[in-house]
mmCIF file of C-alpha atoms in Angstrom:
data_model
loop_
_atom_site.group_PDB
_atom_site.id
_atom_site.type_symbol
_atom_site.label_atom_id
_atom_site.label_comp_id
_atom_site.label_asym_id
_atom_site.label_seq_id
_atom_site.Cartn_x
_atom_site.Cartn_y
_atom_site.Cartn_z
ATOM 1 C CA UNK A 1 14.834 -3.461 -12.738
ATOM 2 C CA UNK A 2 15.727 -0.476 -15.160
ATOM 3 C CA UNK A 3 18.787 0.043 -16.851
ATOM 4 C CA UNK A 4 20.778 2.928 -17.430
ATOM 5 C CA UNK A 5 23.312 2.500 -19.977
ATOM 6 C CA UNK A 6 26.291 5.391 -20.740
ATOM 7 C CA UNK A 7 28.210 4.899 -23.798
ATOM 8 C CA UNK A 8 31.587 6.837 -22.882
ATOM 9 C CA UNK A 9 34.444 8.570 -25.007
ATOM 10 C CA UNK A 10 36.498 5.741 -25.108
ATOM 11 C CA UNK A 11 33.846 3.396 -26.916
ATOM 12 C CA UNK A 12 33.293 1.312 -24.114
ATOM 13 C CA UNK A 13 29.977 0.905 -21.632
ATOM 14 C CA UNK A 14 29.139 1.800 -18.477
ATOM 15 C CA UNK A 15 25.904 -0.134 -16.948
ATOM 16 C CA UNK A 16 24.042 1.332 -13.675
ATOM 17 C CA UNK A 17 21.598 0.033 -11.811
ATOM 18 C CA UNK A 18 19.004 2.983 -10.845
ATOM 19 C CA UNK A 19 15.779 3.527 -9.175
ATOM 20 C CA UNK A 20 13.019 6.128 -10.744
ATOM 21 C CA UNK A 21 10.975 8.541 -9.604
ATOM 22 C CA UNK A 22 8.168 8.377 -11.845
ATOM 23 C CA UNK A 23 8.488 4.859 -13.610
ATOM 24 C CA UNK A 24 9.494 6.567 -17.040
ATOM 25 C CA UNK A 25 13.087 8.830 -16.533
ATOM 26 C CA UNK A 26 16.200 8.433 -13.972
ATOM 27 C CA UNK A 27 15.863 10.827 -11.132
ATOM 28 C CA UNK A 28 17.975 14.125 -12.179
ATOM 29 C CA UNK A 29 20.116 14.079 -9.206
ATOM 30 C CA UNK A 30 21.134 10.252 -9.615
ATOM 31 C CA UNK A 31 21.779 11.304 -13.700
ATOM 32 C CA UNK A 32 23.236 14.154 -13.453
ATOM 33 C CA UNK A 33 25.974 12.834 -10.859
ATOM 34 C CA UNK A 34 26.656 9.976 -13.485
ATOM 35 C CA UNK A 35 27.219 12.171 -16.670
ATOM 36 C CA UNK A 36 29.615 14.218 -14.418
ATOM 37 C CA UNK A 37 31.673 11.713 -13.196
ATOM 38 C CA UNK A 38 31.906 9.091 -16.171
ATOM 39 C CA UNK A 39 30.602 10.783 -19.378
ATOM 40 C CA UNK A 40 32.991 12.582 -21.916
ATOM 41 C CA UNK A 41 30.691 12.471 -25.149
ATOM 42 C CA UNK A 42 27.342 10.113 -24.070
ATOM 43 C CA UNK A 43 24.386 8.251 -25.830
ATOM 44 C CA UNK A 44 21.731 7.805 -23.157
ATOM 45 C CA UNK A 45 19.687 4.769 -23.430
ATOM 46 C CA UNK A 46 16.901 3.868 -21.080
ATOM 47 C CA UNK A 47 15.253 0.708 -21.017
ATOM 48 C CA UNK A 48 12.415 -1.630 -19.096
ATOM 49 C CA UNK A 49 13.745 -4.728 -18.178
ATOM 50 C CA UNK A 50 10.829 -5.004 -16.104
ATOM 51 C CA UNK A 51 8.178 -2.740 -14.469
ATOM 52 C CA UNK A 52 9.286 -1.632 -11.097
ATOM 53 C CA UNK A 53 7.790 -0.673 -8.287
ATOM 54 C CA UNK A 54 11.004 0.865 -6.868
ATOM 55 C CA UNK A 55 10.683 4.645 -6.192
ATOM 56 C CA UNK A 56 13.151 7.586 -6.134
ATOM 57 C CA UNK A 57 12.903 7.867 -2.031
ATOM 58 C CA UNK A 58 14.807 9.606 0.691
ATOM 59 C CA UNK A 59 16.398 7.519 3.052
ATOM 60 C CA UNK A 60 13.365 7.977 5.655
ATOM 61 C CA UNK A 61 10.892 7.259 3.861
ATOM 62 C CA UNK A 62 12.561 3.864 2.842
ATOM 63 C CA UNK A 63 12.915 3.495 6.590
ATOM 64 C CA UNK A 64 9.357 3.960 6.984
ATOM 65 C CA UNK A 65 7.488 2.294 4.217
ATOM 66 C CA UNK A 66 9.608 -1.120 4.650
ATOM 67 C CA UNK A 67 8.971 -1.066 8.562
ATOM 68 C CA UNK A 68 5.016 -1.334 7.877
ATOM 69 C CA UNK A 69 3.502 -3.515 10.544
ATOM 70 C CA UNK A 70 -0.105 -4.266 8.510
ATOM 71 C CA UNK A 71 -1.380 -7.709 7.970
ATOM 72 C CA UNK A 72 -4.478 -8.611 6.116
ATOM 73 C CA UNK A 73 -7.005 -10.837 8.028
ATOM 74 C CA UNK A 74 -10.973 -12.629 7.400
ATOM 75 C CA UNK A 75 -13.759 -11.319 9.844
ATOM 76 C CA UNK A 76 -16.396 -14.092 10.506
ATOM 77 C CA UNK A 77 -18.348 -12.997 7.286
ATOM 78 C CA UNK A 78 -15.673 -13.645 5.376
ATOM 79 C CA UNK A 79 -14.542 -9.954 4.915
ATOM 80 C CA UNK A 80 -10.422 -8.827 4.088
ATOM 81 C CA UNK A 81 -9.598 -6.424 6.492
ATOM 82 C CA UNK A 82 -6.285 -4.465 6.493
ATOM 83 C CA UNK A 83 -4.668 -5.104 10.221
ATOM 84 C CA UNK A 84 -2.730 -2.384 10.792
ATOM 85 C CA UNK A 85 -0.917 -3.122 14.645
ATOM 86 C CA UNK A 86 1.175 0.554 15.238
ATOM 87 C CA UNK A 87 -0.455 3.273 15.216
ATOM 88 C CA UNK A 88 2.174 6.298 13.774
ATOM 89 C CA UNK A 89 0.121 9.046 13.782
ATOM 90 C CA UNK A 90 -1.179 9.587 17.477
ATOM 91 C CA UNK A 91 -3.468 12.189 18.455
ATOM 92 C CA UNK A 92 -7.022 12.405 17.316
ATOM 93 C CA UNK A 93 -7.202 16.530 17.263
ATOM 94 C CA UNK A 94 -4.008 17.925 15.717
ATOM 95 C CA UNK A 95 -3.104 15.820 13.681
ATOM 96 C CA UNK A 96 0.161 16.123 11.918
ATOM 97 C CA UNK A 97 -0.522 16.011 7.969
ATOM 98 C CA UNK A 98 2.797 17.390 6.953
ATOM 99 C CA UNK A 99 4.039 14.432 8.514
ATOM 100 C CA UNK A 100 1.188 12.204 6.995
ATOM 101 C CA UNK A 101 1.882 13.610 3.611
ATOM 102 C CA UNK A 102 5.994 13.111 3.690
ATOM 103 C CA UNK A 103 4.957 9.478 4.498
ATOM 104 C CA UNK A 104 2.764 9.069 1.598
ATOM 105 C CA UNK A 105 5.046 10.079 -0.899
ATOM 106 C CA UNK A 106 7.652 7.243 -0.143
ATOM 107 C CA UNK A 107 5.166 5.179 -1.874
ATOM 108 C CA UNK A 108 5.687 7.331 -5.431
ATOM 109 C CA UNK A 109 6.321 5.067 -8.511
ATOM 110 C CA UNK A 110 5.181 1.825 -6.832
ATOM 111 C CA UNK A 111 2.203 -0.041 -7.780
ATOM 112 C CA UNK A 112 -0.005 -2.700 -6.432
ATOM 113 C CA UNK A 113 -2.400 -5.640 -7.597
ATOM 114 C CA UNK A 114 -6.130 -5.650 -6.631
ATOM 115 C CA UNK A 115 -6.660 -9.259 -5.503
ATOM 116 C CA UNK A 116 -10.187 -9.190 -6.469
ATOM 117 C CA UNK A 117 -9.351 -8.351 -10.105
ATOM 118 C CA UNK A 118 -5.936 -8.097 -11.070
ATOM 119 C CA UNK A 119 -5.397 -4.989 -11.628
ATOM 120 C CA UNK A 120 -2.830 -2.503 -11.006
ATOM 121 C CA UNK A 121 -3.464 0.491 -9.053
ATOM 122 C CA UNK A 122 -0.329 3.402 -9.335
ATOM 123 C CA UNK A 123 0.990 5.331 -6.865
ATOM 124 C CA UNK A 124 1.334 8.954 -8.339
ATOM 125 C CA UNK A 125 1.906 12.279 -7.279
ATOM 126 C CA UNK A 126 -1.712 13.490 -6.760
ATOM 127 C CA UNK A 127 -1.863 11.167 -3.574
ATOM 128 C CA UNK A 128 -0.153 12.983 -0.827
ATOM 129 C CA UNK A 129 -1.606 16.190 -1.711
ATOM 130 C CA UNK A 130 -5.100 14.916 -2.034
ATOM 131 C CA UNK A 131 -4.852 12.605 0.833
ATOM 132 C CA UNK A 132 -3.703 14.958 3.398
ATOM 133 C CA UNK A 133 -5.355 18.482 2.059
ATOM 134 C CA UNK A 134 -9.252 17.315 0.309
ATOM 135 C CA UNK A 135 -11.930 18.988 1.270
ATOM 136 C CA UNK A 136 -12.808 15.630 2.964
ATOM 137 C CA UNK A 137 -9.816 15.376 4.744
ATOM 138 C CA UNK A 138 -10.183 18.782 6.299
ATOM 139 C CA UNK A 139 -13.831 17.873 7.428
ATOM 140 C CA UNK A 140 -12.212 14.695 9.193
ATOM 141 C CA UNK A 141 -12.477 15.091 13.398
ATOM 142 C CA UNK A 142 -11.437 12.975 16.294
ATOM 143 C CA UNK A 143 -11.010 9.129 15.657
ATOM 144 C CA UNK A 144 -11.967 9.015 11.459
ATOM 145 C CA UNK A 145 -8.913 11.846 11.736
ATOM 146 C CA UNK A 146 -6.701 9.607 13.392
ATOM 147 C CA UNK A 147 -7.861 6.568 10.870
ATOM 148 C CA UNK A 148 -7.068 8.383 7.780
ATOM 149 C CA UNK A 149 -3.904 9.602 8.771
ATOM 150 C CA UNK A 150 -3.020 5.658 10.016
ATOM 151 C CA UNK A 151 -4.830 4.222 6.951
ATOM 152 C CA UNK A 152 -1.433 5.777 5.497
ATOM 153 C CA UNK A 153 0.389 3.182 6.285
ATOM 154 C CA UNK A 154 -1.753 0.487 5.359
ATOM 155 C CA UNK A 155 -1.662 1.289 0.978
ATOM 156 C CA UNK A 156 -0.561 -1.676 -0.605
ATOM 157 C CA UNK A 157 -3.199 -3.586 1.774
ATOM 158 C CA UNK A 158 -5.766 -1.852 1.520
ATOM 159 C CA UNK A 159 -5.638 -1.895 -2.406
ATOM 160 C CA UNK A 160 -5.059 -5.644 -2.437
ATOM 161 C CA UNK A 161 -8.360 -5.989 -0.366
ATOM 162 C CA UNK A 162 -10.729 -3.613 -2.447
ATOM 163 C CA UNK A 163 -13.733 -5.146 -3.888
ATOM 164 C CA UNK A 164 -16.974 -3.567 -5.616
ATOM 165 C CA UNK A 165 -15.493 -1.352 -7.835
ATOM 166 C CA UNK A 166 -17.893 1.644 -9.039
ATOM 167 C CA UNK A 167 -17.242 3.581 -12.366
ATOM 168 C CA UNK A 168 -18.464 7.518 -12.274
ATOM 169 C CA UNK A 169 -17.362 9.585 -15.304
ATOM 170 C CA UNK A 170 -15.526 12.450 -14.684
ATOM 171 C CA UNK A 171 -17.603 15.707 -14.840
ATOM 172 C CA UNK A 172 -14.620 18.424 -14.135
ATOM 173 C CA UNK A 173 -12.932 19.966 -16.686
ATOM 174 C CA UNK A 174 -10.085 20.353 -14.599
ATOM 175 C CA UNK A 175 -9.815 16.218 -13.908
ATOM 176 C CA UNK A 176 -9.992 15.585 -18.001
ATOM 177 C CA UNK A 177 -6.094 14.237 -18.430
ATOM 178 C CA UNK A 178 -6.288 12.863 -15.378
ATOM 179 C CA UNK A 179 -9.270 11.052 -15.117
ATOM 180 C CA UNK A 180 -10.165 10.709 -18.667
ATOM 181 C CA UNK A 181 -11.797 7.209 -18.755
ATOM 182 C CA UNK A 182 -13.618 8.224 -15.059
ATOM 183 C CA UNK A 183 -13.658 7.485 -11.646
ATOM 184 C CA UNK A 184 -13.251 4.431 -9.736
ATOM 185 C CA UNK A 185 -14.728 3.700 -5.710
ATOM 186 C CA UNK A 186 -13.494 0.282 -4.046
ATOM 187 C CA UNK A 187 -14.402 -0.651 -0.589
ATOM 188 C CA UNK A 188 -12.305 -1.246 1.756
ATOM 189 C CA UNK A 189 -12.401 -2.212 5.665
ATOM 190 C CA UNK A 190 -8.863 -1.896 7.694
ATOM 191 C CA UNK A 191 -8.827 -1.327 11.973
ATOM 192 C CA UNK A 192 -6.459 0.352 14.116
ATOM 193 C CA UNK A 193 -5.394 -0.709 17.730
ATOM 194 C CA UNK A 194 -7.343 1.185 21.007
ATOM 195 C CA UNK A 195 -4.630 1.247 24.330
ATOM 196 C CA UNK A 196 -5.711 2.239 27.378
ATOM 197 C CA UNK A 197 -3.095 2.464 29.966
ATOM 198 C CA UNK A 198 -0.247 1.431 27.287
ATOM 199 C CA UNK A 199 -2.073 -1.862 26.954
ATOM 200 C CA UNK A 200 -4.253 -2.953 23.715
ATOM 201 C CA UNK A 201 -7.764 -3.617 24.640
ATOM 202 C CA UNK A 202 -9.166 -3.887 21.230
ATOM 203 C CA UNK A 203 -9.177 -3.072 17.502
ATOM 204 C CA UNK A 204 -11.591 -0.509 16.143
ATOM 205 C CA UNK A 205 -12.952 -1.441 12.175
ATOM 206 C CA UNK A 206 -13.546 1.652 10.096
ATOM 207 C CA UNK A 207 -14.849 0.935 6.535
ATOM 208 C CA UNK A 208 -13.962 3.376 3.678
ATOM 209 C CA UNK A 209 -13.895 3.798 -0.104
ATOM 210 C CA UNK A 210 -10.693 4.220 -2.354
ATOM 211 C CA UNK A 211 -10.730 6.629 -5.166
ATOM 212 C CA UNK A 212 -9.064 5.949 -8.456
ATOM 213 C CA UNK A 213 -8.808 7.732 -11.207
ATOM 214 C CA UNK A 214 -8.655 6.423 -14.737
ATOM 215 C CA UNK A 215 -6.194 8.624 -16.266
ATOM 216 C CA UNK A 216 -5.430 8.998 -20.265
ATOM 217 C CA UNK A 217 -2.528 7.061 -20.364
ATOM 218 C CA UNK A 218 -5.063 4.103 -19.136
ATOM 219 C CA UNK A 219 -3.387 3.508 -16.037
ATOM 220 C CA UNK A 220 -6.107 3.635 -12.447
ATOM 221 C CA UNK A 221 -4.347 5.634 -9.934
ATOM 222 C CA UNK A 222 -4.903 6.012 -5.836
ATOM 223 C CA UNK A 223 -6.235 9.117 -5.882
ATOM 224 C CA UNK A 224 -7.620 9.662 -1.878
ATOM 225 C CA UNK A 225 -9.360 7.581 0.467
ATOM 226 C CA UNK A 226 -12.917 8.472 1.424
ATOM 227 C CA UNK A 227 -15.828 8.203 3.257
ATOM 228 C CA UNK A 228 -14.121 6.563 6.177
ATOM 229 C CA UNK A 229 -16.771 6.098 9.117
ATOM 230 C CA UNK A 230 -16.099 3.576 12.088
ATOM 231 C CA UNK A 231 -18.099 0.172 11.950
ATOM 232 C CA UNK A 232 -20.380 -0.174 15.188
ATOM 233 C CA UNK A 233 -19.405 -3.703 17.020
#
């Protein structure tokens, strides 16, 4: 948890508890009401108790990320697949991305642990835009459509799961801060429910790769999810 400490005109201390939007400064809304209401003359000091993975959210999108309904299961080879049992975004030909994208960024300033590995894997702000408007994205028909935009809600899973990392250096200028020490693809396998008549009648498995980028501050962050292609049975 982070603590926001306001030293006040009296001499005395007033401690608040606050969420962050980026992992590194107090939302401005949440400060800025504070230093109204209780500061006269203020010393502002910020410090990490502990890395959180608590994001500045609306109420919504707390709503929606904490009512995921995504377990993780073993095929009969032994592969992690993320389970994901609603499907949110229906419709396999206009598919909503606005939608898609204001779910994605209720996951901003959390972070999640790569089984496999250990490592962390940040959620930043380049995800909801890349996610919902690549060039891969926009290619995206029918059911891979519908998987991506469901593969949403299935993050923290599917970055727990991913195995077979491979490392590509970063060959566009415009990626250099953000990608500095390269690129990063993991696989990954997670399956949505079929209905037919309001009734499940099966699971179909898509496989896909996450990207991650390595950026200068030598954090890996989800960048997009590609090259998502249904598994035959």
């Amino acid at each position: 948890m982070s603590i926001v400490v306001f030293e006040v005109g009296n001499g005395s201390r007033r401690t608040f508890r606050s969420t962050w939007d980026d992992g590194y400064t107090a939302h401005p809304k949440i400060t800025m009401l504070l230093l109204k209401k209780y500061v006269v003359s203020y010393k502002l000091i910020i410090r990490h108790i502990k890395k959180s993975s608590l994001s500045y959210r609306t109420n919504g999108n707390i709503h929606m990320i904490n009512n995921r309904n995504v377990n993780i299961i073993t095929d009969e080879e032994g592969n992690r697949i993320a389970l994901i049992k609603d499907i949110r975004f229906r419709g396999k030909q206009n598919i909503d991305w606005r939608s898609v994208k204001a779910y994605l960024e209720g996951y901003m300033g959390d972070s999640y642990e790569i089984s496999e590995s250990a490592e962390r894997v940040y959620i930043g702000k380049t995800l909801s835009d890349e996610f919902t408007g690549s060039e891969f994205t926009k290619s995206l028909k029918g059911a891979n459509a519908k998987a991506k935009a469901n593969a949403a809600t299935a993050i923290p899973e599917l970055i727990q799961i991913a195995l077979n990392p491979k490392w590509q250096e970063n060959k566009k200028e415009k990626h250099n801060e953000i990608a500095k020490y390269g690129w990063y693809r993991y696989d990954v396998k997670f399956a949505i429910p079929i209905y037919e008549n309001n009734k499940l009648v099966r699971y179909n498995i898509f496989g896909a790769r996450l990207l991650v980028n390595h950026s200068y501050n030598g954090k890996k962050y989800l960048y997009d999810i590609v090259a998502i292609k249904k598994e035959t049975s």
